[in-house]
Tab-separated table of C-alpha atoms in Angstrom:
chain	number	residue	atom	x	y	z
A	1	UNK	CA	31.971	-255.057	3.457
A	2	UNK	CA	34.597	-252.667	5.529
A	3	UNK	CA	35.025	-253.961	9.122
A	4	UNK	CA	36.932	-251.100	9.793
A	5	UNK	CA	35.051	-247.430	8.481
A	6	UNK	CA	36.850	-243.756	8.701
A	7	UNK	CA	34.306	-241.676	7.201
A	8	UNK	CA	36.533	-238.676	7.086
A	9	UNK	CA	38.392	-239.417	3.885
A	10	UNK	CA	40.384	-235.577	4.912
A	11	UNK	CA	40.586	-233.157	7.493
A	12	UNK	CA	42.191	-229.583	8.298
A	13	UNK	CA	42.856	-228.270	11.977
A	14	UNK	CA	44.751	-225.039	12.546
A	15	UNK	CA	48.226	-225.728	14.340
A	16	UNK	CA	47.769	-225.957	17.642
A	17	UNK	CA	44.460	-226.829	17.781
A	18	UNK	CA	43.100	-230.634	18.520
A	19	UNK	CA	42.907	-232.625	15.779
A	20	UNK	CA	40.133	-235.496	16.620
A	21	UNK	CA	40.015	-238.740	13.920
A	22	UNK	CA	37.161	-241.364	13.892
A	23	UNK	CA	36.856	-244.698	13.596
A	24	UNK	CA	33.791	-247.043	13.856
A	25	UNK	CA	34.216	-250.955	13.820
A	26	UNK	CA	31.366	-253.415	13.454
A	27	UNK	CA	33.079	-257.026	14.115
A	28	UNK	CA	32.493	-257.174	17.596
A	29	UNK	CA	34.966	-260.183	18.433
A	30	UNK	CA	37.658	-257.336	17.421
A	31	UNK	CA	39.880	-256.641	20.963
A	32	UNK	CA	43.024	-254.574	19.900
A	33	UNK	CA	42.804	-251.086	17.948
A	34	UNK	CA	45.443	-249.648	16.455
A	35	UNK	CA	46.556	-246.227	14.779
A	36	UNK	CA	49.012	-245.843	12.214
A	37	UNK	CA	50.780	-242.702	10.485
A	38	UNK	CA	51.877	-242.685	7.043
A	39	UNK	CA	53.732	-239.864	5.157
A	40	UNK	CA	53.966	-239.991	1.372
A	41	UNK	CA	56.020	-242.707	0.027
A	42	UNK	CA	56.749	-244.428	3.079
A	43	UNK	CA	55.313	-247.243	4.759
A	44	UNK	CA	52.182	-247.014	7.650
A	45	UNK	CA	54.312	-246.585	11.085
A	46	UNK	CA	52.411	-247.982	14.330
A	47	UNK	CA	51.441	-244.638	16.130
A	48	UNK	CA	49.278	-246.162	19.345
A	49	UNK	CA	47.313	-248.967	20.293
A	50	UNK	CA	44.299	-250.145	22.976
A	51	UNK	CA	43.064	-253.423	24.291
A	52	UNK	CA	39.460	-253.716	24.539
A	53	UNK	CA	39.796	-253.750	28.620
A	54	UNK	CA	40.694	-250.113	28.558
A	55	UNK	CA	38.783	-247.124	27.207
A	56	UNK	CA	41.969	-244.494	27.139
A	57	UNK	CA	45.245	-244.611	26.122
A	58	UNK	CA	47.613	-241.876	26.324
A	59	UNK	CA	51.229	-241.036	24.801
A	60	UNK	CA	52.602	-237.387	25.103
A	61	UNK	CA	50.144	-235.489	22.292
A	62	UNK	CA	48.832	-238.847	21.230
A	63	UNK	CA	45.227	-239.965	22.752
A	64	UNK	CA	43.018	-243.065	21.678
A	65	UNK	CA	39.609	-243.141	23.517
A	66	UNK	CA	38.094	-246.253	22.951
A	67	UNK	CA	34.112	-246.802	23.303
A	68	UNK	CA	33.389	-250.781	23.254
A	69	UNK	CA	29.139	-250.214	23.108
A	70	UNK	CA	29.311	-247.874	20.396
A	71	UNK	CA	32.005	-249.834	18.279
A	72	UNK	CA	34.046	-246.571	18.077
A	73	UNK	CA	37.250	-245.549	18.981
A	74	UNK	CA	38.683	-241.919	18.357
A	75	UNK	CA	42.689	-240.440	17.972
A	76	UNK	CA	42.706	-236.833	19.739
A	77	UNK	CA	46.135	-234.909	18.669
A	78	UNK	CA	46.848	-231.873	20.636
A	79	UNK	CA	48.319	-229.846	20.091
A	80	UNK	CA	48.451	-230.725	16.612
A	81	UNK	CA	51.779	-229.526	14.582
A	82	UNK	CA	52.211	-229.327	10.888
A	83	UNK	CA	54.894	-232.435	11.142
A	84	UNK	CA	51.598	-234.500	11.960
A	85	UNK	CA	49.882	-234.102	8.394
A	86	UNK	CA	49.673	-237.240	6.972
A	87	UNK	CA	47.429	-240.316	6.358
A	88	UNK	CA	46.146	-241.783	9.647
A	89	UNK	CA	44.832	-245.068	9.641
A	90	UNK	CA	42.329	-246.920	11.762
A	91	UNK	CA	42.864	-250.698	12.557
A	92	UNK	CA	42.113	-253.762	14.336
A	93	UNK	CA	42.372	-257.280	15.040
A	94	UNK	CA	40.853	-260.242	17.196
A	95	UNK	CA	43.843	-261.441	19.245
A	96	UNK	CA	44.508	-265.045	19.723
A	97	UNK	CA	41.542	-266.407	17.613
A	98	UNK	CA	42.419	-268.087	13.981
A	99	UNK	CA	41.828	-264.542	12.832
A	100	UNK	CA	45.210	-263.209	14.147
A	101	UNK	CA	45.612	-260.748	11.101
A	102	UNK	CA	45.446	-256.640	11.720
A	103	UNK	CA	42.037	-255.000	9.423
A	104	UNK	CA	42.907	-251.311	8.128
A	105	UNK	CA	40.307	-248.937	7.568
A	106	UNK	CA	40.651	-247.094	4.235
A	107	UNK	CA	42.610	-243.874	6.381
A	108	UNK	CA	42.053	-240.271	6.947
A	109	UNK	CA	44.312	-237.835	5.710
A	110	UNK	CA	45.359	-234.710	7.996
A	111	UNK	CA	46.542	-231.205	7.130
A	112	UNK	CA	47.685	-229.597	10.287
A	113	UNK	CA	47.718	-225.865	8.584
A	114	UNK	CA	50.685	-223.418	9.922
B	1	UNK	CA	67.991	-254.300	12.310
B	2	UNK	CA	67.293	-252.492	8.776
B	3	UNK	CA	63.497	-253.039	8.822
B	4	UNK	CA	61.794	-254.828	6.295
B	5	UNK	CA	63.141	-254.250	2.634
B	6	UNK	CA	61.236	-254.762	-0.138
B	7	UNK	CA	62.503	-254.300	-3.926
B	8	UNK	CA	61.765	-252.324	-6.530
B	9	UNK	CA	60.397	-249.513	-4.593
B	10	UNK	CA	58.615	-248.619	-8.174
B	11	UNK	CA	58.024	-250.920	-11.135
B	12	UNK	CA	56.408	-249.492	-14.519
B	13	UNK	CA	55.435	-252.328	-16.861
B	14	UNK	CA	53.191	-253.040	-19.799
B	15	UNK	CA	49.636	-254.723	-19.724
B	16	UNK	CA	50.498	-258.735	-20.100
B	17	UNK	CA	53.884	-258.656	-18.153
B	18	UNK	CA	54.743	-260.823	-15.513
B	19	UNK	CA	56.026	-258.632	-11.916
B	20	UNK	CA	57.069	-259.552	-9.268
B	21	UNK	CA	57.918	-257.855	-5.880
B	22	UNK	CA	60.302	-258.973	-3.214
B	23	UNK	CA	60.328	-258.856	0.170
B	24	UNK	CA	62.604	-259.090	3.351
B	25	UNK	CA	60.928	-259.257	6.342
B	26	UNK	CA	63.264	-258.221	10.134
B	27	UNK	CA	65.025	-261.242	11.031
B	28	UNK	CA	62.594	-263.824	13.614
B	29	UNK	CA	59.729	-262.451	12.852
B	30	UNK	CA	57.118	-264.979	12.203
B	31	UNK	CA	54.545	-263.451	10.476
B	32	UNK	CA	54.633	-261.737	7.180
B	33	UNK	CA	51.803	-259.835	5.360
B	34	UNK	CA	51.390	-258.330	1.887
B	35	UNK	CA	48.838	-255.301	1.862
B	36	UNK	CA	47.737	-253.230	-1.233
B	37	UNK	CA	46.861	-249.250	-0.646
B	38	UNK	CA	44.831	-247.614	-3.405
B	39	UNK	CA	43.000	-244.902	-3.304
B	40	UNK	CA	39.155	-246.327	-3.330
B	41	UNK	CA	40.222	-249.371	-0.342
B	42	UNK	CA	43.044	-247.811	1.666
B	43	UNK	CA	45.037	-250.559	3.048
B	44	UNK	CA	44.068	-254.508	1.473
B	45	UNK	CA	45.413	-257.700	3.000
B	46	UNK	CA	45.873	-259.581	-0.009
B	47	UNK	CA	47.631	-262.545	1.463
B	48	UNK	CA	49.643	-263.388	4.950
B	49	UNK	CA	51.980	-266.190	6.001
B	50	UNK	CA	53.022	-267.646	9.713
B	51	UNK	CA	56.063	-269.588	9.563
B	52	UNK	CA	56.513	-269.558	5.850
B	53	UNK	CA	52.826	-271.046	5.585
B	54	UNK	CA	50.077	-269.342	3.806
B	55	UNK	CA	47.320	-269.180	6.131
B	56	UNK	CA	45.119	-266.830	4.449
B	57	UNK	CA	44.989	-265.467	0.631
B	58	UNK	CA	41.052	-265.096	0.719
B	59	UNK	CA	42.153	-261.496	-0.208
B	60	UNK	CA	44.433	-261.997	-3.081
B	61	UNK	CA	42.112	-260.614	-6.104
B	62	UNK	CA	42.614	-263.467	-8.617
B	63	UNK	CA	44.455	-265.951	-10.101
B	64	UNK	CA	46.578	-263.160	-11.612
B	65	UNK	CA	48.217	-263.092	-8.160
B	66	UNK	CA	50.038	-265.825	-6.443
B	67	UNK	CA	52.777	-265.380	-3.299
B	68	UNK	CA	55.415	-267.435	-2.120
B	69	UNK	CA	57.504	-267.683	0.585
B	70	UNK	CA	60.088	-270.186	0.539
B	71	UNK	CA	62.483	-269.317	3.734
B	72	UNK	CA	62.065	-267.306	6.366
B	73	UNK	CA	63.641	-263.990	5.046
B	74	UNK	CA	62.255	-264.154	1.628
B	75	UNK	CA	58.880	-263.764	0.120
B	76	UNK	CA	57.454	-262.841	-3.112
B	77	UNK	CA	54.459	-261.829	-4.451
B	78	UNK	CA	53.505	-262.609	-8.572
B	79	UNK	CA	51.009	-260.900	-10.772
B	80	UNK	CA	51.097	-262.844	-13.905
B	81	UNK	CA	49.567	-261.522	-16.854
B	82	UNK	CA	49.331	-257.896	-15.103
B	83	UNK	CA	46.771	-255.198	-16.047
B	84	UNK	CA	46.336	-251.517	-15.723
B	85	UNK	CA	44.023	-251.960	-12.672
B	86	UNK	CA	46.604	-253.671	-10.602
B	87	UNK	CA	48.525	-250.538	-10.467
B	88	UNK	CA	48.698	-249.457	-6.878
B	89	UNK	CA	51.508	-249.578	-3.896
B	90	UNK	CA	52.068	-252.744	-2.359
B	91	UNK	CA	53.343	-253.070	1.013
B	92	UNK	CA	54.972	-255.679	2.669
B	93	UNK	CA	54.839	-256.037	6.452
B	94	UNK	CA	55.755	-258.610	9.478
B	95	UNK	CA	55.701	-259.384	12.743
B	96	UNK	CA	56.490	-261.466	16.053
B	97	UNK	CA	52.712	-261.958	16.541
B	98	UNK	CA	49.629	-261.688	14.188
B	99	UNK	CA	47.513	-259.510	15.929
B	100	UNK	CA	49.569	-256.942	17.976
B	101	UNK	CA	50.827	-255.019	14.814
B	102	UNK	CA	53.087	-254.685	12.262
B	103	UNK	CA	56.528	-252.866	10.861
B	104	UNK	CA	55.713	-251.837	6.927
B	105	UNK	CA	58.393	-251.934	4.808
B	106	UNK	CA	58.663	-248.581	2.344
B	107	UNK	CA	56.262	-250.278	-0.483
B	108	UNK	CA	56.727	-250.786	-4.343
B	109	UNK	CA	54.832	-248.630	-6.442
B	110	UNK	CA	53.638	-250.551	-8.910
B	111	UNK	CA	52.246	-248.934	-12.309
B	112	UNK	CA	51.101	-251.250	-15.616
B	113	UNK	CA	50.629	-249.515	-18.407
């Protein structure tokens, strides 16, 4: 069973627009989310991150909003640019427990249309 | 630092063969994961190690599949006899600490026909 869900397997957002990826989580000892960016034929690159004690991050275009009741967390791009199409995935882990291993959700792929 | 390398970045083989992927991970980290990507699971953890030890391989699919990691800047990961539905990309990944996140290397495409 997915502990990590992104039930968007694509989306398309005119450039310039926001671009807004889910993300729903049901292990609730998870306390660190994470977003990675992958083009084709690379590897996943770490994009942005949030501890469960916060419920925004921010960095330039890049915004995680995390909600801890809802086991949800969302990645708002804005504005979004066509150099941002690629596969976005959703992760997390339970820091400093024996399960000390990052959980990938199966990733949403973006086309950020000219 | 060059990042974590791993080798071939694509592999064709035949149904029965033995392959095997290398990895590198960036010098003091102590944690080193191997992932699979396909299309119906994303991203798989198949099997991770913390200071050369295997602490989990729950996710390694069968006893096709075995990993190793003998020294701290070398680790490989076996599929012996391989099949068609092992074909995927496997990444290798690692890190100072488990839980905060990792660098990927590039990934070895890996197709058994």
């Amino acid at each position: 069973d997915q502990q990590v869900k992104q039930n968007s397997p694509s989306l398309s957002v005119q450039e310039g627009r926001i671009s807004i990826l889910n993300c729903d989580y049901t292990n609730s000892m998870f306390d660190y989310f994470l977003w990675y960016k992958k083009y084709p034929a690379e590897g996943p690159t770490f994009l942005i991150s949030i501890s469960s004690i916060k419920d925004k991050n921010e960095d330039g275009r890049f915004t995680v909003f995390l909600n801890k009741s809802a086991k949800h967390l969302s990645l708002h791009i804005v504005p979004s640019q066509p150099g941002d199409s690629a596969v976005y995935f959703c992760a997390a882990s339970a820091r400093g427990t024996s399960y000390d291993k990052v959980i990938f959700g199966p990733g949403t792929s973006l086309s950020v249309i000219p | 630092d060059a990042g974590v390398i791993q080798s071939p970045r694509h592999e064709v083989t035949e149904m029965g063969q033995e392959v095997t992927l290398r990895c590198k991970p960036i010098s003091g980290h102590d944690y080193l994961f191997w992932y699979r990507q396909t299309m119906m699971r994303g991203l798989e953890l198949l099997i991770y190690f913390n200071n050369n030890v295997p602490i989990d391989d729950s996710g390694m699919p069968e006893d096709r599949f075995s990993a190793k990691m003998p020294n701290a800047s070398f680790s490989t990961l076996k599929i012996q006899p391989s099949e068609p539905r092992d074909s995927a990309v496997y990444f290798c990944a690692s890190s100072l600490r488990g839980g905060y996140g990792y660098t990927f290397g590039s990934g070895t495409r890996l197709t058994v026909v």
